[in-house]
mmCIF file of C-alpha atoms in Angstrom:
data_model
loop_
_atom_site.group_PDB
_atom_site.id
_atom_site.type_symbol
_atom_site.label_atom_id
_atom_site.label_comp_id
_atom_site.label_asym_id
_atom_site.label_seq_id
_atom_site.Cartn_x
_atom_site.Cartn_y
_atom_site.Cartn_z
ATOM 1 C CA UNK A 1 -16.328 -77.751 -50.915
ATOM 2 C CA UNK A 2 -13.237 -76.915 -52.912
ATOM 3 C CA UNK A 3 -10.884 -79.360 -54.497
ATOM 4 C CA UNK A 4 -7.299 -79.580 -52.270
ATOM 5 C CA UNK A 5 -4.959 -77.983 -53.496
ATOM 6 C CA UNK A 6 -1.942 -79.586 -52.339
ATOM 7 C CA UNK A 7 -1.003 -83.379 -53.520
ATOM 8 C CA UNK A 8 1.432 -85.453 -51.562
ATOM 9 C CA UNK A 9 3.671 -88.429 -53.423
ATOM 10 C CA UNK A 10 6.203 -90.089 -51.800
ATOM 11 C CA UNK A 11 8.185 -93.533 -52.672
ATOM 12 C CA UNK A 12 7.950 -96.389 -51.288
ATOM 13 C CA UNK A 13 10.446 -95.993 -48.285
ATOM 14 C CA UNK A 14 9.004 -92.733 -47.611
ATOM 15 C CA UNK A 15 4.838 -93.472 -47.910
ATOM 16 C CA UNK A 16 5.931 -96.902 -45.213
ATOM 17 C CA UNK A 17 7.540 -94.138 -43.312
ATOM 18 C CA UNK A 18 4.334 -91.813 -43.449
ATOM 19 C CA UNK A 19 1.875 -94.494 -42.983
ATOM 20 C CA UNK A 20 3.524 -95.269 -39.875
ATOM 21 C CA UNK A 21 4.306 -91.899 -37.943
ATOM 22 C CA UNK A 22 3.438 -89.025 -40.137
ATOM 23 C CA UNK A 23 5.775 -86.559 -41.326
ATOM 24 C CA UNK A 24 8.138 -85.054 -39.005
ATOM 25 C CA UNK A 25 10.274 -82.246 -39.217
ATOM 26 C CA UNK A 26 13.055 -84.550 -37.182
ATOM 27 C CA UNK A 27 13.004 -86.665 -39.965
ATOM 28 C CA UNK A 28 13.935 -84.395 -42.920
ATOM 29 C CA UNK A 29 17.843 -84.450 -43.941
ATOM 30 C CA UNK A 30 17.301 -82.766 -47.490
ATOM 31 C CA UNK A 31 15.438 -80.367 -49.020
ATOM 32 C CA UNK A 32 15.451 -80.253 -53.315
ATOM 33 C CA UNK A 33 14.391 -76.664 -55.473
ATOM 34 C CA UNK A 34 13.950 -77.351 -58.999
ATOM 35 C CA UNK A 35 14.462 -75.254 -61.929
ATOM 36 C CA UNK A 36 11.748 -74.124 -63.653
ATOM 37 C CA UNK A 37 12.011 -70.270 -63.878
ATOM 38 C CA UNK A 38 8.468 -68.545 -62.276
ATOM 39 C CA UNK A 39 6.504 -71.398 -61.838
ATOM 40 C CA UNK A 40 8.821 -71.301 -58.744
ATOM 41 C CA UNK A 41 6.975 -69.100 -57.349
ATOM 42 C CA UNK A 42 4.137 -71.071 -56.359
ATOM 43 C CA UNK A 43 6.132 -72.488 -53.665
ATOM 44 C CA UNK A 44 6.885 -69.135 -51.980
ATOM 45 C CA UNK A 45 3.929 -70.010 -49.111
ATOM 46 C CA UNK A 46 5.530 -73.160 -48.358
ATOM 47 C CA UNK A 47 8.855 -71.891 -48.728
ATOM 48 C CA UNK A 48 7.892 -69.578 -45.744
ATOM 49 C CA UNK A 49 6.316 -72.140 -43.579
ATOM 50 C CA UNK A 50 8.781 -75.132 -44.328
ATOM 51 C CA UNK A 51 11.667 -72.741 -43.122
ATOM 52 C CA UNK A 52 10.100 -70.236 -40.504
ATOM 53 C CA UNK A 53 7.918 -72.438 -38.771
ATOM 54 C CA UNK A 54 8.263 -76.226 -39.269
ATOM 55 C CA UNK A 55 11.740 -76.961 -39.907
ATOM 56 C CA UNK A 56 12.662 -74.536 -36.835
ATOM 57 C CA UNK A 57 10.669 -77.334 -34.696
ATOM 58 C CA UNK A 58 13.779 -79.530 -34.782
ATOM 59 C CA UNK A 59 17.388 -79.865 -34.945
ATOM 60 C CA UNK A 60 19.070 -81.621 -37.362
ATOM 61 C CA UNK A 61 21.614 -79.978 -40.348
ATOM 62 C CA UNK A 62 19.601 -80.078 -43.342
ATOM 63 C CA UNK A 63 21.120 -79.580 -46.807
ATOM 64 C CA UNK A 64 19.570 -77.516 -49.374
ATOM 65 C CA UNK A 65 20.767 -78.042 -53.045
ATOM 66 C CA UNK A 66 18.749 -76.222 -56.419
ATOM 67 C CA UNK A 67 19.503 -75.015 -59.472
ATOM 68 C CA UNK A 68 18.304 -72.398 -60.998
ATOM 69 C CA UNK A 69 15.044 -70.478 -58.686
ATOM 70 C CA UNK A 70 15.678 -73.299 -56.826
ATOM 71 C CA UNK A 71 19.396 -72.027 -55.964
ATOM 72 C CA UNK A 72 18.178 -69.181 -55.510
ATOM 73 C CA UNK A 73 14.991 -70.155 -53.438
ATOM 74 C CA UNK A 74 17.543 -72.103 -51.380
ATOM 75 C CA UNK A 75 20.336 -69.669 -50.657
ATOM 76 C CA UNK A 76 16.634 -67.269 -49.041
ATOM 77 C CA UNK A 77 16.374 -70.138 -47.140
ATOM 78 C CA UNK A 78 20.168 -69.533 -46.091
ATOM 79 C CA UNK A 79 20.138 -65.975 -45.540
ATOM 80 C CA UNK A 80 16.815 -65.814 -43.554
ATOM 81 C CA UNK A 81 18.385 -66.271 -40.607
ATOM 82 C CA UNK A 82 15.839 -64.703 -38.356
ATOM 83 C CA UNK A 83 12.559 -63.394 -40.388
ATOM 84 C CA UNK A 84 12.167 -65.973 -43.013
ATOM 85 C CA UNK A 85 8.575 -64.754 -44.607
ATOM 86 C CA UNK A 86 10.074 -61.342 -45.381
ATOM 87 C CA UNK A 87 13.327 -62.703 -47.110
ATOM 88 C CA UNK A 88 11.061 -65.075 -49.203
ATOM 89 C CA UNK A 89 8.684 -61.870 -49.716
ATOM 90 C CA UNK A 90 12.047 -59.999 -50.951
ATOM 91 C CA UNK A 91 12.734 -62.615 -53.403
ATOM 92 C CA UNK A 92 9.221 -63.079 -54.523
ATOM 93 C CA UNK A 93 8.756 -59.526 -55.297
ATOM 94 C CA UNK A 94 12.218 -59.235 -57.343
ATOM 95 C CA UNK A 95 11.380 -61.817 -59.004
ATOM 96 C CA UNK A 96 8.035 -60.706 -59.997
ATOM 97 C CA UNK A 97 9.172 -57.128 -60.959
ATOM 98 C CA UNK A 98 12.299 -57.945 -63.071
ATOM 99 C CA UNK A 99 11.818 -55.836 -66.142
ATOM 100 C CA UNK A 100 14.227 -56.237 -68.543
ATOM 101 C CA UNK A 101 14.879 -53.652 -72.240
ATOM 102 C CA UNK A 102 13.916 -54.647 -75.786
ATOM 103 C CA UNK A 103 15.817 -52.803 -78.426
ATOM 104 C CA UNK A 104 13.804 -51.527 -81.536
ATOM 105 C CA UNK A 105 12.857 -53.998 -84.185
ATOM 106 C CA UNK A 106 13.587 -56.958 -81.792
ATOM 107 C CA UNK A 107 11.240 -59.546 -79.791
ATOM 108 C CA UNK A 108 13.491 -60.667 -77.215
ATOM 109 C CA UNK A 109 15.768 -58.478 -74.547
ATOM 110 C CA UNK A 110 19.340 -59.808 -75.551
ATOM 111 C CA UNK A 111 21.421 -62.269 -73.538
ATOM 112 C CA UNK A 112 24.399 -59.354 -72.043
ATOM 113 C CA UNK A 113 21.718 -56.977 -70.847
ATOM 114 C CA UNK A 114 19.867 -59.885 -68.920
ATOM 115 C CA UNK A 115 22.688 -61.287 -67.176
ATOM 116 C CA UNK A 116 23.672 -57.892 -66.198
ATOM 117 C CA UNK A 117 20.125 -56.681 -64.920
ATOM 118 C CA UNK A 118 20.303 -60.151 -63.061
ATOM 119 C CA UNK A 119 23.095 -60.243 -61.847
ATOM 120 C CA UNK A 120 22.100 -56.717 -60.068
ATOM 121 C CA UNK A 121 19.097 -58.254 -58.755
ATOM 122 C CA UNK A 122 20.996 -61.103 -56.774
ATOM 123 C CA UNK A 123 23.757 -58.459 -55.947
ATOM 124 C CA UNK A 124 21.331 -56.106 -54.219
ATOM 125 C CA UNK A 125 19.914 -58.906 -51.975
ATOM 126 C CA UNK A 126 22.813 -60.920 -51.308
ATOM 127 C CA UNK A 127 26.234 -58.607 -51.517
ATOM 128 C CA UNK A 128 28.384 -58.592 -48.615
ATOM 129 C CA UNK A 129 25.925 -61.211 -47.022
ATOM 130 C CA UNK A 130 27.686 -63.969 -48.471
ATOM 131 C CA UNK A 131 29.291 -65.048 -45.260
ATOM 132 C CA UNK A 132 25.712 -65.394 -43.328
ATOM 133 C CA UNK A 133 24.793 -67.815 -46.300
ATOM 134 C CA UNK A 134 27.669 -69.711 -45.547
ATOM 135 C CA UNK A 135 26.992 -69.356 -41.457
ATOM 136 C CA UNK A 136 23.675 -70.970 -41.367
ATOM 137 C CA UNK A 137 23.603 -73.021 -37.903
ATOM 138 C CA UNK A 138 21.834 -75.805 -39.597
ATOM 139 C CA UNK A 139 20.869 -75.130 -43.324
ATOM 140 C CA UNK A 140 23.911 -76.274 -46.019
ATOM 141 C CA UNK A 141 23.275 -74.835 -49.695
ATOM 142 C CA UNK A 142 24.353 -76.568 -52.472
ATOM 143 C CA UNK A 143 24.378 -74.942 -55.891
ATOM 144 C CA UNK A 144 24.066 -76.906 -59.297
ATOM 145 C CA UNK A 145 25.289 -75.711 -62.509
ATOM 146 C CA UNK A 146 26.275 -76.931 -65.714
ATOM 147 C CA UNK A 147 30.013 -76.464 -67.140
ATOM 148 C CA UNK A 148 30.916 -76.970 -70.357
ATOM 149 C CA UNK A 149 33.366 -79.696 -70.736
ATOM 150 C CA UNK A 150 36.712 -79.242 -72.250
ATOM 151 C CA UNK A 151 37.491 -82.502 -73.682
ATOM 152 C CA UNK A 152 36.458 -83.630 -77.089
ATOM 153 C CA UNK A 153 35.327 -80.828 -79.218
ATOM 154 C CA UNK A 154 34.809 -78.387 -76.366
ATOM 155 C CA UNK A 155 32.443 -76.581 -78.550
ATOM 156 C CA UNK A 156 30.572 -75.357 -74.707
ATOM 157 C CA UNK A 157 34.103 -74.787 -72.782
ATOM 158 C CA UNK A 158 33.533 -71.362 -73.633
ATOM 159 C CA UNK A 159 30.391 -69.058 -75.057
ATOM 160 C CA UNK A 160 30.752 -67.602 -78.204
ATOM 161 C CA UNK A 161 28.278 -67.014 -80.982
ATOM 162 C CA UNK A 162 28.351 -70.033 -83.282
ATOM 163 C CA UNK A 163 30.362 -72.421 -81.132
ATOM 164 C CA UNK A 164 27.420 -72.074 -78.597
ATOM 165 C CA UNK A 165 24.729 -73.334 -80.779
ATOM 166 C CA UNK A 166 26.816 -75.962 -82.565
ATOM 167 C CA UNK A 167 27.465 -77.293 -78.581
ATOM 168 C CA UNK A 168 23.841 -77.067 -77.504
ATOM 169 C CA UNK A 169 22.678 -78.908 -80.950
ATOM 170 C CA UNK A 170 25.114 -81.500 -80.676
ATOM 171 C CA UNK A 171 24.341 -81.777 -76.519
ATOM 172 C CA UNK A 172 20.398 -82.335 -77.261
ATOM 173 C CA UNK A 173 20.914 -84.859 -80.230
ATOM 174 C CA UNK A 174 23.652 -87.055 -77.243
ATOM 175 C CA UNK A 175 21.279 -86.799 -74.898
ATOM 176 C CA UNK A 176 17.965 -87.734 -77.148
ATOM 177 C CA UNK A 177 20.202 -90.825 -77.598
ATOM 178 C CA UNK A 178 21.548 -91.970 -73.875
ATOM 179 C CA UNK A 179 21.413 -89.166 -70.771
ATOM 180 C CA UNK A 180 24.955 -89.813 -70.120
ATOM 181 C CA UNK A 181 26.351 -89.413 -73.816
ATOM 182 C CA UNK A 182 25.547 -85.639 -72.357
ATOM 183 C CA UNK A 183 27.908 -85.308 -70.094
ATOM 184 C CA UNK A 184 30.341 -85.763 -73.340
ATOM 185 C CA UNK A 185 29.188 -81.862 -73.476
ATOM 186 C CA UNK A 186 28.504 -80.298 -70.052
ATOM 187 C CA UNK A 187 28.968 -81.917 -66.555
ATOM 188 C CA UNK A 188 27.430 -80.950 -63.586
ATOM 189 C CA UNK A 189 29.158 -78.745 -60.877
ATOM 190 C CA UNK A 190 27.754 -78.558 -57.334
ATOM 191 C CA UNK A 191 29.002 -75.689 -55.359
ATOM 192 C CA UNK A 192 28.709 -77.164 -52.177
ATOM 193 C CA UNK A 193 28.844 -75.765 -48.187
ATOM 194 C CA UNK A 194 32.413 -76.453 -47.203
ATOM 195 C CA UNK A 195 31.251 -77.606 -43.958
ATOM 196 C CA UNK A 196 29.774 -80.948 -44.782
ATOM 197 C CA UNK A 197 29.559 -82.228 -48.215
ATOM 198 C CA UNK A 198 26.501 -83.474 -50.093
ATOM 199 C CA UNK A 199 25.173 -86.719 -48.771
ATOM 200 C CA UNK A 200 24.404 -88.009 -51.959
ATOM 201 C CA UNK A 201 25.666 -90.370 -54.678
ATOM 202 C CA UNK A 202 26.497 -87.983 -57.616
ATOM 203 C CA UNK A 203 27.387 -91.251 -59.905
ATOM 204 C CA UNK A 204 24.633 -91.024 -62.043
ATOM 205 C CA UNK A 205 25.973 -88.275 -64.074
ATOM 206 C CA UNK A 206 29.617 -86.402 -64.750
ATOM 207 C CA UNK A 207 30.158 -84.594 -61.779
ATOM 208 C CA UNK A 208 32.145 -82.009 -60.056
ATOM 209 C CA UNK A 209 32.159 -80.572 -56.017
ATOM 210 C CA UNK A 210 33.545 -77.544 -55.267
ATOM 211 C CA UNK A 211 33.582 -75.434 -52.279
ATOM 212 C CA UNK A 212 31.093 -72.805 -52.246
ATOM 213 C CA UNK A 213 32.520 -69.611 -50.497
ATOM 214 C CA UNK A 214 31.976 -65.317 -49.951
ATOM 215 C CA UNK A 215 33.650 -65.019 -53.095
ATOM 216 C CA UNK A 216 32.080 -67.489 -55.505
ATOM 217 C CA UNK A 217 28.473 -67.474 -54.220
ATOM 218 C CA UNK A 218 26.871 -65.211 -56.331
ATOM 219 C CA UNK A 219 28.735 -65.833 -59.067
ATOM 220 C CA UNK A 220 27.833 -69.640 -58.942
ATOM 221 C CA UNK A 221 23.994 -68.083 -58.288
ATOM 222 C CA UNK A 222 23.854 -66.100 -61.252
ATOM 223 C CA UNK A 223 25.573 -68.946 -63.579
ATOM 224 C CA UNK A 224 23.022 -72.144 -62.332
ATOM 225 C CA UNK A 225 19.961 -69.177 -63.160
ATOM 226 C CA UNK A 226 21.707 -68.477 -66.650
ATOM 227 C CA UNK A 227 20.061 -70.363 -69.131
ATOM 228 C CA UNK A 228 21.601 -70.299 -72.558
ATOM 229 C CA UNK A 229 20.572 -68.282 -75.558
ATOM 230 C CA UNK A 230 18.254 -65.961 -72.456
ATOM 231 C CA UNK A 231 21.192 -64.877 -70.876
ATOM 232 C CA UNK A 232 25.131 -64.968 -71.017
ATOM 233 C CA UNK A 233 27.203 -68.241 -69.354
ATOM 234 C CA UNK A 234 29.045 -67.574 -66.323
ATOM 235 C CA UNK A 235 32.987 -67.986 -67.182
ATOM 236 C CA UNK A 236 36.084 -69.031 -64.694
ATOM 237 C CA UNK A 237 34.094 -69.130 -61.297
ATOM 238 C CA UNK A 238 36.811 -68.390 -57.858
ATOM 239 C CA UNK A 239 37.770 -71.566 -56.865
ATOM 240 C CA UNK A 240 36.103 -73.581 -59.447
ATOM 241 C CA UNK A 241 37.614 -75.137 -62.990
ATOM 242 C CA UNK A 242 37.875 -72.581 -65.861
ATOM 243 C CA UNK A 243 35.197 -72.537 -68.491
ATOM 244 C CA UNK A 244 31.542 -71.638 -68.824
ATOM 245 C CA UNK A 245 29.178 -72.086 -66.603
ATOM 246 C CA UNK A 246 25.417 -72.114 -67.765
ATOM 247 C CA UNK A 247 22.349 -73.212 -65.783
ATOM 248 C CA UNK A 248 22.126 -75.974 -63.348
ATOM 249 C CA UNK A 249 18.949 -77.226 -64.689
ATOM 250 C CA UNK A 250 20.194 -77.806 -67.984
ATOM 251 C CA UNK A 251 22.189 -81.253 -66.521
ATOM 252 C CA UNK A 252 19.474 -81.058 -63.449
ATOM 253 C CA UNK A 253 15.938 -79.850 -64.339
ATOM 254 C CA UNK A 254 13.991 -81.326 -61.466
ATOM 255 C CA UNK A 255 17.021 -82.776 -59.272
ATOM 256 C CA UNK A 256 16.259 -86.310 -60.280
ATOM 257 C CA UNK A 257 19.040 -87.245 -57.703
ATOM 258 C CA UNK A 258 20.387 -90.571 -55.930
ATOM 259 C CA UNK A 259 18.820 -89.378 -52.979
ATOM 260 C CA UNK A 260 18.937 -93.381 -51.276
ATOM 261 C CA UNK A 261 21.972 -92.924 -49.376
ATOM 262 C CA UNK A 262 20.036 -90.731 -47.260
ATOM 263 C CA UNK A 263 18.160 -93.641 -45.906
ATOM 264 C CA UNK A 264 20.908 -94.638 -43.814
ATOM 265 C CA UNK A 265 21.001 -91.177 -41.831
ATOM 266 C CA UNK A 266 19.369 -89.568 -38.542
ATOM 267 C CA UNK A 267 17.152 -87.842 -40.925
ATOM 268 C CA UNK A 268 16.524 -90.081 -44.099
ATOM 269 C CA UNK A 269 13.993 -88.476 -45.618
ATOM 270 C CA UNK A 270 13.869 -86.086 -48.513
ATOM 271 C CA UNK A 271 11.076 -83.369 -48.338
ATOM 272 C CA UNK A 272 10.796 -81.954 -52.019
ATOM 273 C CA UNK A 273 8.250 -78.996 -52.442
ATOM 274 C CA UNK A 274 7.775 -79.102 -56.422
ATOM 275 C CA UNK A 275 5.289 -77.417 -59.070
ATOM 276 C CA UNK A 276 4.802 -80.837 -60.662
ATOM 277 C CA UNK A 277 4.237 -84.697 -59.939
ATOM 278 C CA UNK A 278 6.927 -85.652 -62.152
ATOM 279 C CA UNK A 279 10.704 -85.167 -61.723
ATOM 280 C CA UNK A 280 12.399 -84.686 -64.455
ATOM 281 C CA UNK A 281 16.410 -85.495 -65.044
ATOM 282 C CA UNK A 282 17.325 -83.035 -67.277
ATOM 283 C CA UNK A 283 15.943 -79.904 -69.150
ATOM 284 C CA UNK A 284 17.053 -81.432 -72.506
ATOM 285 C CA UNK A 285 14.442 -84.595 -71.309
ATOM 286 C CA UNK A 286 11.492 -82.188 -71.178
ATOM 287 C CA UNK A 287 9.940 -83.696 -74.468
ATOM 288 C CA UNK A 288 11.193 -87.547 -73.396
ATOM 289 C CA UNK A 289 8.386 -88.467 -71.641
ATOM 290 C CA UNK A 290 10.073 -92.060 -70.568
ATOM 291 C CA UNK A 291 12.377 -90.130 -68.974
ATOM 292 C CA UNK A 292 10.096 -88.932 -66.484
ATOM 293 C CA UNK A 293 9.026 -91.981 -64.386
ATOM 294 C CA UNK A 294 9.674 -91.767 -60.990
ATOM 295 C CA UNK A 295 13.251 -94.864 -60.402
ATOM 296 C CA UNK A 296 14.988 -96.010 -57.229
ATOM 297 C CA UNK A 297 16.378 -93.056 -56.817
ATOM 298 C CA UNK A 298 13.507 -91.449 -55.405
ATOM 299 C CA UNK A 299 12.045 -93.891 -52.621
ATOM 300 C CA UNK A 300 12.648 -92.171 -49.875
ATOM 301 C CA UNK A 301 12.068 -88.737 -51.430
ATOM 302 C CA UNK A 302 8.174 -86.748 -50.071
ATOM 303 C CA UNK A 303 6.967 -84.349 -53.093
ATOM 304 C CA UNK A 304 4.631 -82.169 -52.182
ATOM 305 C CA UNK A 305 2.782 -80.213 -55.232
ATOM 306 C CA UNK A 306 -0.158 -78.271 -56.241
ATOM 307 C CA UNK A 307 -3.290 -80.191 -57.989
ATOM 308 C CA UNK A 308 -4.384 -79.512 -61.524
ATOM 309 C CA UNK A 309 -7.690 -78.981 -60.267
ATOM 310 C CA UNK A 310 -6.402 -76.061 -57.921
ATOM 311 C CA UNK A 311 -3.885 -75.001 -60.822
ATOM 312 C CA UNK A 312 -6.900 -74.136 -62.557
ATOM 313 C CA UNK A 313 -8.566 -71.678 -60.674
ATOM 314 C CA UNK A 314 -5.106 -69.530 -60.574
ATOM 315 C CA UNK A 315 -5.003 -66.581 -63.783
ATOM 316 C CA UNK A 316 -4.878 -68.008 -67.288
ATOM 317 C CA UNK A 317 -5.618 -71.459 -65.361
ATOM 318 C CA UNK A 318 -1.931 -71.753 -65.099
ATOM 319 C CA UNK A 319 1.232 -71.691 -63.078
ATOM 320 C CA UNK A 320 3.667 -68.675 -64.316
ATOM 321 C CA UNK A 321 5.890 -69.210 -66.370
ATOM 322 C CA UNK A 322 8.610 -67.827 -68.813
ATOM 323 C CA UNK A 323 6.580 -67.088 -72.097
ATOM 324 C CA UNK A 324 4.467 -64.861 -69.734
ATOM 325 C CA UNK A 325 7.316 -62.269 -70.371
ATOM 326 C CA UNK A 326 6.572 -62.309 -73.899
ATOM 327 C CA UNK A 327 2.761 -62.845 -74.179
ATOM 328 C CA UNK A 328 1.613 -60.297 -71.553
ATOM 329 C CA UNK A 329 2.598 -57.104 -70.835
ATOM 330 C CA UNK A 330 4.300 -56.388 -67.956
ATOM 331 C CA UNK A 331 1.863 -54.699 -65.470
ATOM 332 C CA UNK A 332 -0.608 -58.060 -66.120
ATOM 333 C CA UNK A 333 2.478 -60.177 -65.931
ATOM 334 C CA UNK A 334 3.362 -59.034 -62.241
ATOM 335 C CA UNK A 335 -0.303 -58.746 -61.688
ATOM 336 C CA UNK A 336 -0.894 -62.522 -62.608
ATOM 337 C CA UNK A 337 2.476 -63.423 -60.646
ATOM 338 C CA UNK A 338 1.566 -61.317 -57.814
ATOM 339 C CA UNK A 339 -1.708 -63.246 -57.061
ATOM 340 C CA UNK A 340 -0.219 -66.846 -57.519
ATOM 341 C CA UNK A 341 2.222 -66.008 -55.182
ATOM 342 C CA UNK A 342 -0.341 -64.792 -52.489
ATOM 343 C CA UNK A 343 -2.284 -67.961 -53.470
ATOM 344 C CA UNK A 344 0.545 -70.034 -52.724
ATOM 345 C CA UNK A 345 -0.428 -69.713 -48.895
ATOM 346 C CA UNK A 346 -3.310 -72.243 -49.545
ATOM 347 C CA UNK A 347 -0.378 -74.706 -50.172
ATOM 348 C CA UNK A 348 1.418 -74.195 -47.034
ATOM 349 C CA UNK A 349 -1.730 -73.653 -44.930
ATOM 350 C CA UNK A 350 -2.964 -77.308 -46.337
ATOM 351 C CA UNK A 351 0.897 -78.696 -45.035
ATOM 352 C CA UNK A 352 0.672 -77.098 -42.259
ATOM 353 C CA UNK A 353 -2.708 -79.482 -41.266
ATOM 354 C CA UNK A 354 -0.732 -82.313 -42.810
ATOM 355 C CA UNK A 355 2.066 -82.465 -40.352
ATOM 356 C CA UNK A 356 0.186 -82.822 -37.233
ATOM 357 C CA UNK A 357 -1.364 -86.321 -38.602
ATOM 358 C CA UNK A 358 -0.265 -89.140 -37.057
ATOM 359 C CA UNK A 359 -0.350 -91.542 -40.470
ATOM 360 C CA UNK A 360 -0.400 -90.361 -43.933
ATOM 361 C CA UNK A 361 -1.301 -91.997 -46.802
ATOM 362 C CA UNK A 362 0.743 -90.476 -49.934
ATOM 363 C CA UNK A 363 0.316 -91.424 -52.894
ATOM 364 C CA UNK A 364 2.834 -93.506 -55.406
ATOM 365 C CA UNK A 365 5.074 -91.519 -57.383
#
């Protein structure tokens, strides 16, 4: 018999919650999408099932905030207003066929041609559909991204070739020192559903809420998915403050949230499909390790990820991931993406049986 392939963490509001009555779709008020570039993909199966035929079982507003795939992963979840599996599919498959021009002699596709290819890629799925984001009965998107702050040196307030990596190197050695000393560099900015803010505690880190609307959408989109030095920052967003705007996982990596004021709603619990146990604060924490225990913040949050064992058996015994641009060629590349996606059905198939238990005992993030 094979190994599951789906793990299931929760804190310790949430597993008390789960031990008790299961998991409900009643009881779900938020929904986080990390960053993480393709290993997002892996959660396209659940992604369809989560929003096309379990969440649709109840009626509560639920708010959906990512940055990066996860904005973008979110904002399908927004737009799928009637057949969710095929707007996943659509994403999925754009994602997996981006394709983007080296020039001769160089390794890397440069930052201006990226953004615009990208930006093109968002546009042709979500222009002049902006509005049925924004019209979802029940789902509100939030969008994280990172702005470079102004005060100071403001060596990030706006892009330019060596102010950029003087900012970045002087962002990493703040943050290597305290998590907040970063937000002497960039704060975070969510653009939020106008309709009901985010239910959360955003006091954990600099932070900014502005109203996400037709006009700003895929602008705020394309800046939380723009990671520095890989493609251009987003500059002077509609409606938002001046200044560039760079990828939301860069203050938010894995959403590592003050998700406890939640606990106190209709819905309190926090349903997180992730690629990974561990939730991360910030991209520039990647190499902290202590950074990466699960705090407070999390105890009424439900992860749900994929096992190393099942990880495994998926090509190069991997999830995808952004290096797979450079080390494989591009038909292998989509081929390799292609089947983890497909395999990502196992995930929501094994959820799927989950929900209909009456207890269930997670384990301790």
């Amino acid at each position: 018999m094979s190994s599951p392939a789906l793990q299931i963490f929760a804190g310790p509001a949430a597993r008390a919650r789960l031990a008790e009555r299961g998991l409900r779709a009643e009881d779900v008020g938020l929904i986080p999408a990390a960053a993480g570039g393709p290993k997002g993909l892996i959660l396209n199966g659940l992604d369809r099932f989560v929003f096309g035929d379990w969440l649709p079982q109840s009626r509560q507003t639920v708010h959906l905030v990512g940055a990066s795939i996860g904005a973008w992963r979110m904002a399908t979840a927004a737009l799928a207003h009637r057949d969710v599996a095929d707007a996943f599919n659509v994403m999925a498959e754009a994602y997996v066929t981006q394709q983007y021009d080296v020039l001769p002699g160089e390794k890397r596709p440069r930052p201006e041609g990226v953004s615009k290819r990208f930006g093109e890629i968002l546009g042709e799925i979500f222009e002049g559909r902006e509005a049925e984001v924004l019209a979802h009965p029940r789902w509100r998107l939030h969008i994280v991204t990172s702005r470079g702050q102004h005060k100071g040196l403001g060596l990030l307030a706006r892009e330019g070739r060596l102010r950029t990596p003087l900012g970045y190197l002087g962002a990493f050695a703040a943050n290597a020192v305290s998590r907040p000393l970063l937000g002497r560099f960039l704060e975070r900015v969510v653009f939020s559903d106008p309709r009901d803010r985010l239910p959360l505690k955003l006091n954990d880190f600099t932070t900014r809420e502005v109203h996400l609307s037709r006009a700003n959408l895929r602008g705020a989109l394309l800046a939380s998915c723009s990671i520095p030095f890989w493609l251009q920052a987003q500059h002077d967003l509609p409606g938002a403050p001046r200044g560039a705007y760079w990828d939301g996982g860069i203050t938010d990596y894995h959403l590592h949230l003050d998700y406890r004021a939640l606990q106190q709603a209709h819905a309190p619990l926090v349903l997180y499909p992730h690629f990974q146990r561990q939730v991360v604060p910030g991209w520039l924490d990647k190499a902290l390790k202590h950074r990466h225990h699960a705090t407070a913040f999390l105890d009424n949050v439900v992860l749900l990820c994929p096992s190393p064992e099942w990880i495994a058996t998926l090509p190069g015994a991997k999830l995808p991931d952004r290096n797979d641009f450079i080390k494989l060629d591009a038909d292998e590349r989509r081929r390799r993406w292609r089947i983890a996606v497909n395999e990502s059905q196992r995930l929501a198939d094994e959820f799927a049986a989950l929900t209909s238990r009456d207890t269930i005992q997670a384990l301790s993030l």
